[in-house]
Tab-separated table of C-alpha atoms in Angstrom:
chain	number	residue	atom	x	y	z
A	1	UNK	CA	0.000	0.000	0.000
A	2	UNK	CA	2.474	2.516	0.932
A	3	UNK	CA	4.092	2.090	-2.772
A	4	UNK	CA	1.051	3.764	-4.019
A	5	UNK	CA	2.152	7.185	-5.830
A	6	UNK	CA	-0.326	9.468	-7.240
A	7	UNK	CA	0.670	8.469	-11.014
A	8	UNK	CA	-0.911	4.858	-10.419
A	9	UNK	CA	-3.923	6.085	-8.881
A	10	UNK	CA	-4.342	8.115	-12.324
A	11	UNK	CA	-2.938	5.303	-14.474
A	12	UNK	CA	-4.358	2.541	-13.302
A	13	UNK	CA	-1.298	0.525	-12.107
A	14	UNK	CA	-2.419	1.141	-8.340
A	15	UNK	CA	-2.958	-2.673	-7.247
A	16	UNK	CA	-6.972	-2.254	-7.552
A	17	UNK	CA	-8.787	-4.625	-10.232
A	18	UNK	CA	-12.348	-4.255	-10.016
A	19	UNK	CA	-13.392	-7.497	-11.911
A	20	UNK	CA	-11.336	-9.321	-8.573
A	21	UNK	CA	-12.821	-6.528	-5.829
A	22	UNK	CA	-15.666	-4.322	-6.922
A	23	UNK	CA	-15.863	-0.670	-6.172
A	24	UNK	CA	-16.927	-0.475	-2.677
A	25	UNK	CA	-18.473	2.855	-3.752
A	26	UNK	CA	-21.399	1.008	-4.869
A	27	UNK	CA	-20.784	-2.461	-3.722
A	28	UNK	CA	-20.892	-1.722	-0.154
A	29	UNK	CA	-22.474	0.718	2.263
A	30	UNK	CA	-20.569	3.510	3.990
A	31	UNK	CA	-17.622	2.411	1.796
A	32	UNK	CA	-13.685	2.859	3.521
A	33	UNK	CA	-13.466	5.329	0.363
A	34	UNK	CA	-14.428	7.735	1.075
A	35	UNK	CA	-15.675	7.771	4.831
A	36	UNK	CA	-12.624	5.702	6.480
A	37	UNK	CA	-9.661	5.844	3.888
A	38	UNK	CA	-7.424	4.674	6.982
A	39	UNK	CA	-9.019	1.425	6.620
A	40	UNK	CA	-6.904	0.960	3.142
A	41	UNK	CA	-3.737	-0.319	4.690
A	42	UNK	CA	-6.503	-3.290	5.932
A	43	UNK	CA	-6.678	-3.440	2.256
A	44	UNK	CA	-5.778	-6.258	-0.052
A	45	UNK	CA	-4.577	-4.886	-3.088
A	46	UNK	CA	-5.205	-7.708	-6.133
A	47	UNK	CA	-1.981	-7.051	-7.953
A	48	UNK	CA	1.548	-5.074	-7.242
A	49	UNK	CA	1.296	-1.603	-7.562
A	50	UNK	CA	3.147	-0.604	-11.442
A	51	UNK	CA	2.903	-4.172	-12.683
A	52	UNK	CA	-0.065	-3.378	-15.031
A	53	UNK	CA	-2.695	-1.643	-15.623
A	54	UNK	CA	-6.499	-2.776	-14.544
A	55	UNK	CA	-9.582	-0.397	-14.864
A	56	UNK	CA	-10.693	0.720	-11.228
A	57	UNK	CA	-12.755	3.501	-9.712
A	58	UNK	CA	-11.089	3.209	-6.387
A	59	UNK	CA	-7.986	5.047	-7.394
A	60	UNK	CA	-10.424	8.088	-8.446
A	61	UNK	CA	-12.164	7.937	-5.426
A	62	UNK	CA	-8.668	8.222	-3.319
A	63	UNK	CA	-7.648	10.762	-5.411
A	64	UNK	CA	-10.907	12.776	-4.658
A	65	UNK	CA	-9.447	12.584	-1.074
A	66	UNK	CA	-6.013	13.381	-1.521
A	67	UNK	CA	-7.697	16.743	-3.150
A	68	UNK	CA	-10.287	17.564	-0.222
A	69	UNK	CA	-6.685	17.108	2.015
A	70	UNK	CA	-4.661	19.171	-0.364
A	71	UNK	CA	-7.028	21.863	-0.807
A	72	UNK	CA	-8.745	22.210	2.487
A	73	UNK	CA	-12.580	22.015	0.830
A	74	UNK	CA	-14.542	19.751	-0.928
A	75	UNK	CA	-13.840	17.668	-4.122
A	76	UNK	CA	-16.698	19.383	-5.761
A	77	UNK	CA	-15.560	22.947	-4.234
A	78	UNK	CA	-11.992	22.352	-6.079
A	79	UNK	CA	-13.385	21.338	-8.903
A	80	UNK	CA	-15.590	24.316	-9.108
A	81	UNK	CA	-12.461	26.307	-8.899
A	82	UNK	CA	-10.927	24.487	-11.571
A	83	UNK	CA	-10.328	27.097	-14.495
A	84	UNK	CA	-12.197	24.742	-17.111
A	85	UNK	CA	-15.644	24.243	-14.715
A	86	UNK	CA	-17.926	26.298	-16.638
A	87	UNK	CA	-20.551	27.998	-14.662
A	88	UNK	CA	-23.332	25.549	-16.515
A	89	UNK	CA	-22.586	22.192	-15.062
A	90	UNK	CA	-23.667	21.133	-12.241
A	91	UNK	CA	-22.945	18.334	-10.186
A	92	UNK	CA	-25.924	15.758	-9.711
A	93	UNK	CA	-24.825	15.706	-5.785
A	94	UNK	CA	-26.095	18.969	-5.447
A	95	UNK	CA	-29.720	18.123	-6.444
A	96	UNK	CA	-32.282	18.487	-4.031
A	97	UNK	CA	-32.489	15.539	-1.965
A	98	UNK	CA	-35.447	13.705	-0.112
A	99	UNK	CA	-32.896	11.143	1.896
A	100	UNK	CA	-29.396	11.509	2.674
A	101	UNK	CA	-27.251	11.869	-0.743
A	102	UNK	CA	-29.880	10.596	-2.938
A	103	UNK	CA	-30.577	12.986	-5.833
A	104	UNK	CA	-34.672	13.873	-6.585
A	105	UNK	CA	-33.605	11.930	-9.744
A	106	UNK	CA	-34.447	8.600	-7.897
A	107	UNK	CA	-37.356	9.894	-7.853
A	108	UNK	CA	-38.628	9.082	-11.452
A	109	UNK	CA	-40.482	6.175	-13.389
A	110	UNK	CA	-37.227	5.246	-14.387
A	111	UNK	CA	-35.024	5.831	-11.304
A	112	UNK	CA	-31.389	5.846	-11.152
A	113	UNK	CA	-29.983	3.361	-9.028
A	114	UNK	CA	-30.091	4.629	-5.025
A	115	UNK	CA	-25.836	5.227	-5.123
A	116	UNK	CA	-24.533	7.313	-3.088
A	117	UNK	CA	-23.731	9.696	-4.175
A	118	UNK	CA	-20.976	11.595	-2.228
A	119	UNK	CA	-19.009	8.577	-2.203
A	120	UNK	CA	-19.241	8.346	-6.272
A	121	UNK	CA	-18.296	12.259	-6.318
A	122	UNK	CA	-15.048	11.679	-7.849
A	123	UNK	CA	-16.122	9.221	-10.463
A	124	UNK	CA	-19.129	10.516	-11.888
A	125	UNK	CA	-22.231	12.761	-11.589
A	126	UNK	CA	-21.299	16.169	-13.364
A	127	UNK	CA	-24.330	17.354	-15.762
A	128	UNK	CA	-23.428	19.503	-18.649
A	129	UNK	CA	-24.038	19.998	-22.639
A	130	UNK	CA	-21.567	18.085	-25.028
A	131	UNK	CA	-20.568	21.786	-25.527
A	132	UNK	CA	-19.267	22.182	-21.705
A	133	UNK	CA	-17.376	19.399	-22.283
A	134	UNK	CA	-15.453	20.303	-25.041
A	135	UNK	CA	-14.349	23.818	-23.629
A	136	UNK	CA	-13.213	22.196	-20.731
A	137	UNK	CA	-10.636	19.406	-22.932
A	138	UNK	CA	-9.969	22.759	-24.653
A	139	UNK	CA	-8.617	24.553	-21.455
A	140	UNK	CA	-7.038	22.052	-19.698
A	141	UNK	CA	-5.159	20.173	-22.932
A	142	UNK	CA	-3.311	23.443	-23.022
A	143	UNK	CA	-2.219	23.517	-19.358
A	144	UNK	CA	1.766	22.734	-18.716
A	145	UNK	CA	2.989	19.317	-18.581
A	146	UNK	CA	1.464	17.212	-17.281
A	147	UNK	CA	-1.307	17.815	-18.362
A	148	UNK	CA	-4.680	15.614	-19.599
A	149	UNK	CA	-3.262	14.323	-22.743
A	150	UNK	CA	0.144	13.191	-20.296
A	151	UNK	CA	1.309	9.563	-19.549
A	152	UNK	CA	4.488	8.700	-17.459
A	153	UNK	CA	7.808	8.361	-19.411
A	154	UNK	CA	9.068	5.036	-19.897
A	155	UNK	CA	4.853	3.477	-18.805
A	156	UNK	CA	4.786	0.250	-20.801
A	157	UNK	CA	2.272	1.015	-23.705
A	158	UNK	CA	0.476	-0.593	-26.302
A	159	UNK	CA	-1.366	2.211	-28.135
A	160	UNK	CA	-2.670	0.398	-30.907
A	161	UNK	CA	-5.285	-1.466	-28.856
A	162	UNK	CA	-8.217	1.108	-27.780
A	163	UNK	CA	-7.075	0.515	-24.344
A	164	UNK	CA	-3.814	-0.533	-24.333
A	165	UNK	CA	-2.544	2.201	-22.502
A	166	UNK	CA	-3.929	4.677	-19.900
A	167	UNK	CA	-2.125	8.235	-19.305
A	168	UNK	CA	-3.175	10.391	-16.620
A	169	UNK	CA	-6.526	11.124	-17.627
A	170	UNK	CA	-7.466	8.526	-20.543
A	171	UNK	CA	-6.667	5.706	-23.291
A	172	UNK	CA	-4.223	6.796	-26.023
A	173	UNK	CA	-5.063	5.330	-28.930
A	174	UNK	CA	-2.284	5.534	-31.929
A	175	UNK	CA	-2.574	3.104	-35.044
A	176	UNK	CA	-0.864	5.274	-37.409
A	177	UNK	CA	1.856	7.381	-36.466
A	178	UNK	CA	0.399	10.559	-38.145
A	179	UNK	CA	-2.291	10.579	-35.735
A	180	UNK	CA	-2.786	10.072	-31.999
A	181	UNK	CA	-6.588	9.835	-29.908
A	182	UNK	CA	-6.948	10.351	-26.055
A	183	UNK	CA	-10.254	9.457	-25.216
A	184	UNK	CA	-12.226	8.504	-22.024
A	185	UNK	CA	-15.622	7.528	-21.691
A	186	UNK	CA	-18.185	7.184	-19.176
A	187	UNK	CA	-21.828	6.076	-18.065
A	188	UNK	CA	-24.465	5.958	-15.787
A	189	UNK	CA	-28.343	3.949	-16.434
A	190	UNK	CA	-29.925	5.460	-19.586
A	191	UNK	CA	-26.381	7.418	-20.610
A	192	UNK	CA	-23.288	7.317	-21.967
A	193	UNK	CA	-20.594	9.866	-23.058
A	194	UNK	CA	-17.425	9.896	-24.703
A	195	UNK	CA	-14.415	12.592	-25.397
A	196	UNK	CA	-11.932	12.346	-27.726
A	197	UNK	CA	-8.906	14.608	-28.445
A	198	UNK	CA	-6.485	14.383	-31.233
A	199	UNK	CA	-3.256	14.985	-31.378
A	200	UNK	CA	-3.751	17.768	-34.014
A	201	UNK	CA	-5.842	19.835	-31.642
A	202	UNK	CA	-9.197	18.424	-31.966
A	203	UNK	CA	-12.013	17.868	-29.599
A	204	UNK	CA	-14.703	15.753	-29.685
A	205	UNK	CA	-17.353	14.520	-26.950
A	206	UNK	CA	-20.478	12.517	-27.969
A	207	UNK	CA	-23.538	12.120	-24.900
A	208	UNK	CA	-25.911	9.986	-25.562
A	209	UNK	CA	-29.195	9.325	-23.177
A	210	UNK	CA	-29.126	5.971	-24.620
A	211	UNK	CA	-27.312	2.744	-22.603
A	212	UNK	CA	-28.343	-0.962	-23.104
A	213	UNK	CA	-27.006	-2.582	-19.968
A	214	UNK	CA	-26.898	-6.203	-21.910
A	215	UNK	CA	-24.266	-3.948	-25.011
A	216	UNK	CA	-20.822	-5.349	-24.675
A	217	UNK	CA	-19.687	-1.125	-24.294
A	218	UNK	CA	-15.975	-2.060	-24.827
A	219	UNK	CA	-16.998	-3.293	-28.115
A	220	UNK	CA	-19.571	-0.320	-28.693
A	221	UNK	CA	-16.268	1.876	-28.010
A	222	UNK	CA	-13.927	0.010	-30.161
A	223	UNK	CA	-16.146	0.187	-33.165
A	224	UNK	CA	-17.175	3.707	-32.150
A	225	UNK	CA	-13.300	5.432	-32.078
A	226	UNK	CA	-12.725	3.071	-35.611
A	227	UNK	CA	-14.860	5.627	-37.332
A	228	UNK	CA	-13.743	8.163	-35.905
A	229	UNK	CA	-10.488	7.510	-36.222
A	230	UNK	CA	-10.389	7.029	-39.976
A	231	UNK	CA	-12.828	9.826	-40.910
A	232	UNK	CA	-10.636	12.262	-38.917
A	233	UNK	CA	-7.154	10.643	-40.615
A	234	UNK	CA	-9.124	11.164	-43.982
A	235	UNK	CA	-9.468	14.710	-43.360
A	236	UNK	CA	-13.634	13.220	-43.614
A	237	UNK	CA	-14.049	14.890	-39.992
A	238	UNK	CA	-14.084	18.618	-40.072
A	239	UNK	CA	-13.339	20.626	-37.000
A	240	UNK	CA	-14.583	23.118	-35.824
């Protein structure tokens, strides 16, 4: 545990695999992450910390507490003062509630699953427009190294795969030399969203209200960033 560095929690190489140990965010009530994070050295991790890379939300949700400690407020507060938080999104957390962290939207025909909410603050739940999205790629692709479109020197990479290799912030994707994707994606019940920034400057995020929880979404992805890829290579893809 104490060989944990910031860089895996953002890459993925932290020791957590959640297809071993799911997320205690949702898998568990009053989860050690965030409400007792000094319960991780009781922790288990399911791999060595830098000896690959596994998909898990835990490492966001740590590093949602290593910013409250850092900055003295809330996650959402430091994200709020993030240069790129645009003054239209909104964080679902800070919906009215009728019970303790759960949003009106659980409310509905159709609820959303009863999460909790503050625990899943640094892994999802900010609303916005497609539009909010891209401004804030735009601003914070520009910042210093490292920035969002970073990965550690030397990180053992395969970037022709779709996810063959996670940087700091997402999957770089690079078939062709000429031309180099960081994307990420994301979902809750009934959506889905996607961004996408090339290496020649271009952003693009797709949201979608759509998600069919039986789709296998890796394969959804693949075939999704295919055509992208090759109509932006083409010069097919204008930007804009």
């Amino acid at each position: 545990i104490e060989n944990i560095t910031v860089s895996h929690l953002l890459t993925h190489r932290a020791g957590f695999d959640r297809n071993k140990t799911p997320d205690p965010m949702i898998a568990t009530q009053y989860p050690f992450c965030p409400y007792h994070v000094e319960q991780l050295y009781q922790y288990e991790l399911d791999f060595q910390p830098d000896s690959k890379m596994v998909y898990s939300n835990i490492g966001y949700c740590l590093l949602g507490k290593i910013i409250e400690v850092h900055k003295g407020v809330s996650y959402i507060t430091a994200v709020k003062q993030h240069s790129a938080f645009s003054s239209k999104m909104q964080f679902i957390q800070e919906l009215p509630n009728t019970s303790p962290h759960i949003p009106i939207a659980n409310q509905g025909q159709t609820p959303i699953p009863k999460f909790d909410y503050y625990a899943l603050n640094a892994t999802g739940g900010l609303i916005g427009t497609a539009q909010d999205l891209a401004k804030a790629a735009a601003i914070m692709r520009r910042k210093p190294y490292p920035n969002i479109l970073s990965r550690p020197k030397n990180m053992p990479c395969d970037t022709h795969k779709i996810n063959g290799c996670h940087g700091y912030t997402g999957y770089e994707y690079r078939p062709n030399p000429k031309l180099g994707f960081i994307w990420r994606n994301g979902s809750m019940v009934n959506s889905c969203s996607w961004v996408v920034m090339d290496s020649d400057g271009g952003n693009l995020v797709i949201i979608s209200n759509y998600r069919n929880e039986s789709d296998d979404n890796l394969k959804l992805t693949e075939q999704l960033l295919q055509q992208i890829y090759q109509l932006t290579i083409s010069g097919s893809l204008k930007k804009g």
